[in-house]
Each structure stands twice: as C-alpha cells, then as structure tokens.
Amino acid sequence: MSSTSQKHRDFVAEPMGEKPVMALAGIGEVLGKRLEEKGFDKAYVVLGQFLVLKKDEELFRDWLKDTCGANVKQQGDCYGCLKEWCDAFL
Amino acid sequence: MSSLRSKSAQDISDLLDEYGIKHGPVVDSTRSLYEKKLKEAMAKGKKGKPSPDKTYYREEEEEVTYEYRTPVRSDGAGDSGSYMRSRPEWSEREFEHETSYSSYLRSKPEYRGKDFVDEPAMYDTPSTYRNSYLNSTPMKSQDAPKAPKSSRLIPLWVQFAFFLAVAVFLYLVFSSMETNESLKGIE
C-alpha cells in the first residue's frame, strides 16, 4: 500500500452507497461545494462521470480541474480513490 | 469549425477521433470537456489530424533524406578525387575516411532514433582528429555531424595535449625534488 490517506482507505474499504461527494479522497469542503453546485452531490454521481470517461486518468483529471478547480494532487487523489474502488467493487 | 456547440454528439465524437483524442461517449456531462479539448487541438494547428497519412509521409521523408545523402557522398568522393591529384599521401587517408563515412551514411536512416545522437559523435572522433591535420580540406559532408559534434567543448586533441603538459610538468617537479639541495640546510 503506497502513501494513501485515511480518507482514501475508508472510501475504498466498502461500497460507497449514499456517501456525499466530500467522502472522496482529494475532495474537501471547498471542492465538494463546487461539485454539488454543478449537480454532483453524491459520490456515485462522480463515479458515474468517472465511468463515462472510461476510467481514463487524463480525461478525468481534466474534467475535475474544469469542474471544481482541483489541483494536481487533488486530482490524483480522487482518481486513485475511484480507480481503486472500481477495482474492488465494480 | 468554431461552432462546436451546434455540432451533434456524433460530430464531436468523429472530430475527437480525427485528432486522435481518446474519449468516451459524448453526453451532457462530458460535452463541454470534449469541446474544450477540441478547441485546444485545433489551436495547435491540426497536429495529429492526418494520422493514417502520417505514416506514409514519414516513409517519404526517410526516402528523401536517403536520396539527399547520396549526392553528398558522390560530391565528397569527387572532391577528394580532384584533391588526390594535388596531394597524394593525405588524400588517400581522406578518401578512405570519406568512403567509410559514406558507407556509414547509407545505414544512417536506420538509426534515426536515439542512436543518431550517439553514433555521429562517436564516429566523429577520428574525423575531428584528422581535421586538425587536414586543415585546408573542404569537408562539406561533415556539416551534418558537426552540429552534434559541438557537444564537445574542447576537442580531443587539446585534451590529450593538456594531459601531456600536466604529465611533463609533474615529471619536472618530481625530478627537481630529487636533487635534495635544501635538505643539507635542514640537517
């Protein structure tokens, strides 16, 4: 296990269910608010976007940057979190 | 082309394929992202657009390079041929060098990758060495490898000469130490 945060480990440990978007690694209060305003109010909606982008890292990073202004680290954390969740549960 | 908004999802998808941009389905949530990517790709000047044509062009380019090299070879050979009449001893070596160089040129198109940087630089060592002797030679076929040759700030012969000078200097210092004149004073 590389250097993942507790948030990441918590998220990846179980099905996301109705968890809010701020439960995603890399998404804090500020980014979470911006995503909610755009309609991505639950983690599974962001998951939906991730899947529609065919789980491609570059596309997802770009999308995240455009939608909520995430920086490189935040993009990476969120991508890694979703990818690992998909590997485990999808 | 600037009215990407008015294009259908299928058109956007086709455009993305044309530019070689990897993408998923063009739906509401992804559309703006793909429009943005297309705008960037268009601004770059249709770099990745003719992808099937590109391979053809590359082959063509290789051929062109190859054809360009051969006249240089024959020119060089012609030059050294006329040169041979004036100075037989030197031009023999140079002509040998030219032919070996030209045969190397023939295989050059194969090494278009990273090796291209290394090989001319390596091969240039005897050529730079000879250049110091054959100062008046035109050597115009050397123009191409001279560009990578500039990575050597100090030519090799200068390095050798400097090394010899340092060695001679150290020898002189050592030999002067052997005379032991000052030791009598210390005792």
XYZ file of C-alpha atoms in Angstrom:
277
model
C 0.000 0.000 0.000
C 1.593 3.292 -1.066
C 1.068 6.549 0.737
C -2.728 6.743 0.737
C -4.667 8.854 3.162
C -7.058 7.594 5.762
C -9.885 9.079 3.724
C -8.837 7.022 0.759
C -8.642 3.846 2.754
C -12.031 4.486 4.329
C -13.656 5.086 0.985
C -12.148 2.081 -0.725
C -12.991 -0.283 2.104
C -16.705 -0.552 1.379
C -19.420 0.146 -1.229
C -19.982 3.881 -1.392
C -23.742 3.792 -1.108
C -25.081 7.278 -0.467
C -21.830 8.810 0.731
C -21.531 12.516 -0.020
C -19.081 13.757 -2.601
C -16.815 15.055 0.140
C -16.130 11.493 1.206
C -13.936 11.120 -1.874
C -10.204 11.430 -1.328
C -8.914 14.768 -2.562
C -12.331 16.407 -2.320
C -12.637 18.662 0.695
C -15.231 21.197 1.666
C -14.471 23.789 -0.972
C -14.243 21.408 -3.900
C -17.187 19.442 -2.577
C -19.335 22.557 -2.554
C -18.381 23.398 -6.124
C -19.198 19.898 -7.293
C -22.539 19.961 -5.531
C -23.410 23.219 -7.238
C -22.750 21.583 -10.569
C -25.073 18.742 -9.671
C -22.564 16.191 -8.446
C -23.930 15.967 -4.949
C -23.175 12.335 -4.227
C -20.045 10.283 -4.659
C -21.812 7.918 -7.007
C -22.550 10.756 -9.434
C -18.846 11.484 -9.648
C -18.365 7.765 -10.067
C -20.796 7.921 -12.952
C -18.745 10.650 -14.566
C -15.591 8.660 -13.967
C -17.097 5.683 -15.732
C -18.453 7.728 -18.623
C -14.918 8.994 -19.134
C -13.964 5.343 -19.455
C -11.889 5.473 -16.290
C -9.236 7.361 -18.245
C -6.897 9.224 -15.938
C -6.138 12.186 -18.134
C -9.743 12.803 -19.079
C -10.923 12.505 -15.515
C -8.217 14.827 -14.242
C -9.073 17.412 -16.863
C -12.734 17.148 -16.090
C -12.162 17.530 -12.361
C -9.945 20.532 -12.910
C -12.525 22.196 -15.146
C -15.484 21.424 -12.936
C -14.234 22.316 -9.486
C -10.693 23.664 -9.928
C -8.886 20.762 -8.301
C -5.106 20.963 -8.307
C -2.830 18.171 -9.456
C -2.627 16.465 -6.095
C -6.363 16.587 -5.518
C -6.995 15.256 -8.993
C -4.614 12.405 -8.393
C -6.088 11.524 -5.031
C -9.625 11.480 -6.354
C -8.682 9.471 -9.414
C -6.751 6.936 -7.354
C -9.591 6.609 -4.899
C -12.210 5.962 -7.553
C -9.982 3.665 -9.521
C -9.276 1.504 -6.534
C -12.919 1.446 -5.571
C -13.796 0.284 -9.056
C -11.130 -2.398 -8.990
C -12.575 -3.716 -5.750
C -16.305 -3.422 -6.334
C -17.067 -2.875 -9.962
C -15.294 24.811 -37.148
C -15.677 27.387 -34.378
C -19.305 26.487 -33.718
C -18.623 23.312 -31.803
C -21.720 23.879 -29.684
C -24.000 23.418 -32.642
C -22.463 20.133 -33.706
C -24.156 16.874 -32.902
C -22.691 14.435 -30.428
C -21.707 12.156 -33.280
C -19.827 15.006 -34.983
C -17.943 15.776 -31.788
C -17.075 12.136 -31.452
C -15.830 11.987 -35.028
C -13.749 15.118 -34.559
C -12.170 13.669 -31.437
C -11.230 10.571 -33.394
C -9.734 12.695 -36.148
C -7.469 14.437 -33.689
C -6.608 11.158 -32.067
C -8.040 12.208 -28.717
C -9.037 9.299 -26.549
C -12.617 9.789 -25.392
C -15.782 8.229 -24.030
C -19.377 8.842 -25.064
C -20.308 12.446 -25.714
C -23.066 13.067 -23.204
C -24.257 16.187 -21.415
C -21.716 15.972 -18.640
C -18.773 15.261 -20.912
C -19.606 17.520 -23.792
C -18.013 20.718 -22.519
C -14.835 18.855 -21.678
C -14.568 17.434 -25.183
C -15.383 20.775 -26.773
C -12.565 22.293 -24.806
C -10.182 19.553 -25.874
C -11.137 20.005 -29.490
C -10.559 23.742 -29.254
C -7.070 23.120 -27.876
C -6.332 20.579 -30.556
C -7.474 22.930 -33.293
C -5.429 25.771 -31.874
C -2.366 23.550 -32.022
C -2.839 23.520 -35.749
C -4.253 20.115 -36.539
C -1.125 18.346 -35.399
C -2.481 14.842 -35.013
C -5.109 15.102 -37.702
C -3.818 13.177 -40.712
C -2.899 10.088 -38.731
C -3.221 7.487 -41.489
C -1.368 9.822 -43.845
C 1.382 10.409 -41.348
C 2.975 7.002 -41.726
C 3.091 7.457 -45.454
C 4.712 10.836 -45.085
C 7.301 9.520 -42.693
C 8.364 6.873 -45.166
C 8.531 9.533 -47.793
C 10.649 11.658 -45.547
C 13.055 8.813 -44.963
C 13.382 8.285 -48.676
C 14.010 11.952 -49.216
C 16.715 12.004 -46.594
C 18.322 8.970 -48.161
C 18.270 10.494 -51.599
C 19.720 13.708 -50.273
C 22.641 11.905 -48.747
C 23.800 10.088 -51.862
C 24.641 13.202 -53.900
C 26.643 14.451 -50.949
C 28.587 11.234 -50.958
C 29.414 11.411 -54.635
C 30.330 15.079 -54.287
C 32.644 14.294 -51.455
C 34.183 11.493 -53.427
C 34.543 13.786 -56.421
C 36.180 16.439 -54.307
C 38.656 14.125 -52.767
C 39.226 12.711 -56.232
C 40.376 16.061 -57.557
C 42.203 16.661 -54.332
C 44.073 13.429 -54.803
C 45.944 14.812 -57.747
C 47.412 17.670 -55.793
C 48.373 15.831 -52.604
C 48.505 12.074 -52.945
C 49.525 10.996 -49.412
C 46.930 12.936 -47.441
C 44.005 12.437 -49.784
C 44.440 8.690 -49.628
C 43.688 8.732 -45.987
C 40.918 11.229 -46.513
C 39.386 9.278 -49.344
C 39.408 6.178 -47.178
C 37.771 8.169 -44.490
C 35.213 9.549 -46.947
C 34.210 6.142 -48.266
C 33.908 4.678 -44.816
C 31.911 7.717 -43.801
C 29.652 7.452 -46.824
C 29.018 3.776 -46.218
C 28.084 4.768 -42.713
C 25.741 7.393 -44.175
C 23.886 4.700 -46.056
C 22.997 2.989 -42.849
C 22.130 6.271 -41.182
C 18.380 6.253 -41.939
C 18.125 3.149 -39.778
C 19.494 4.924 -36.761
C 17.033 7.742 -36.710
C 16.257 7.181 -33.086
C 18.382 7.904 -30.094
C 21.403 6.242 -31.608
C 21.623 9.016 -34.112
C 22.925 11.338 -31.453
C 25.486 8.914 -30.153
C 26.876 7.395 -33.301
C 27.981 10.525 -35.171
C 29.529 11.867 -32.016
C 31.439 8.637 -31.505
C 32.409 8.363 -35.108
C 33.485 11.954 -35.203
C 36.478 11.323 -33.004
C 38.775 10.224 -35.837
C 37.283 12.884 -38.119
C 37.991 15.712 -35.679
C 41.422 14.283 -35.124
C 42.074 14.267 -38.840
C 40.590 17.726 -39.195
C 43.368 19.101 -37.095
C 45.873 17.779 -39.635
C 43.929 18.371 -42.824
C 43.110 21.961 -42.209
C 42.607 23.021 -45.789
C 40.129 20.279 -46.702
C 36.623 21.483 -47.594
C 34.881 18.616 -45.723
C 31.434 19.862 -46.530
C 29.936 16.419 -45.942
C 30.981 16.888 -42.359
C 28.455 19.657 -41.933
C 25.657 17.418 -40.718
C 27.533 15.679 -37.914
C 29.247 18.915 -36.970
C 26.089 20.022 -35.244
C 26.103 17.179 -32.713
C 29.893 17.458 -32.568
C 29.530 20.850 -30.909
C 28.617 18.989 -27.747
C 32.400 18.650 -27.299
C 33.507 21.985 -25.925
C 37.198 21.126 -26.033
C 38.372 18.974 -28.940
C 40.002 15.688 -28.042
C 43.482 16.567 -29.224
C 43.518 19.590 -26.930
C 42.616 17.310 -24.052
C 45.461 14.974 -24.938
C 47.914 17.835 -25.244
C 46.812 19.252 -21.910
C 47.205 15.876 -20.275
C 50.708 15.523 -21.674
C 51.602 19.007 -20.489
C 50.396 18.205 -16.984
C 52.331 14.946 -17.035
C 55.517 16.690 -18.172
C 55.052 19.364 -15.540
C 54.637 16.807 -12.789
C 57.700 14.958 -14.003
C 59.741 18.158 -13.859
C 58.529 18.876 -10.344
C 59.386 15.347 -9.267
C 62.813 15.420 -10.877
C 63.619 18.763 -9.286
C 62.707 17.318 -5.938
C 65.311 14.593 -6.360
C 68.300 16.966 -6.260
C 67.892 17.362 -2.488
C 69.928 20.527 -2.166
C 67.797 22.107 0.542
C 67.923 19.080 2.858
C 71.561 19.748 3.761
C 70.488 23.072 5.178
C 67.794 21.471 7.317
C 70.160 18.839 8.740
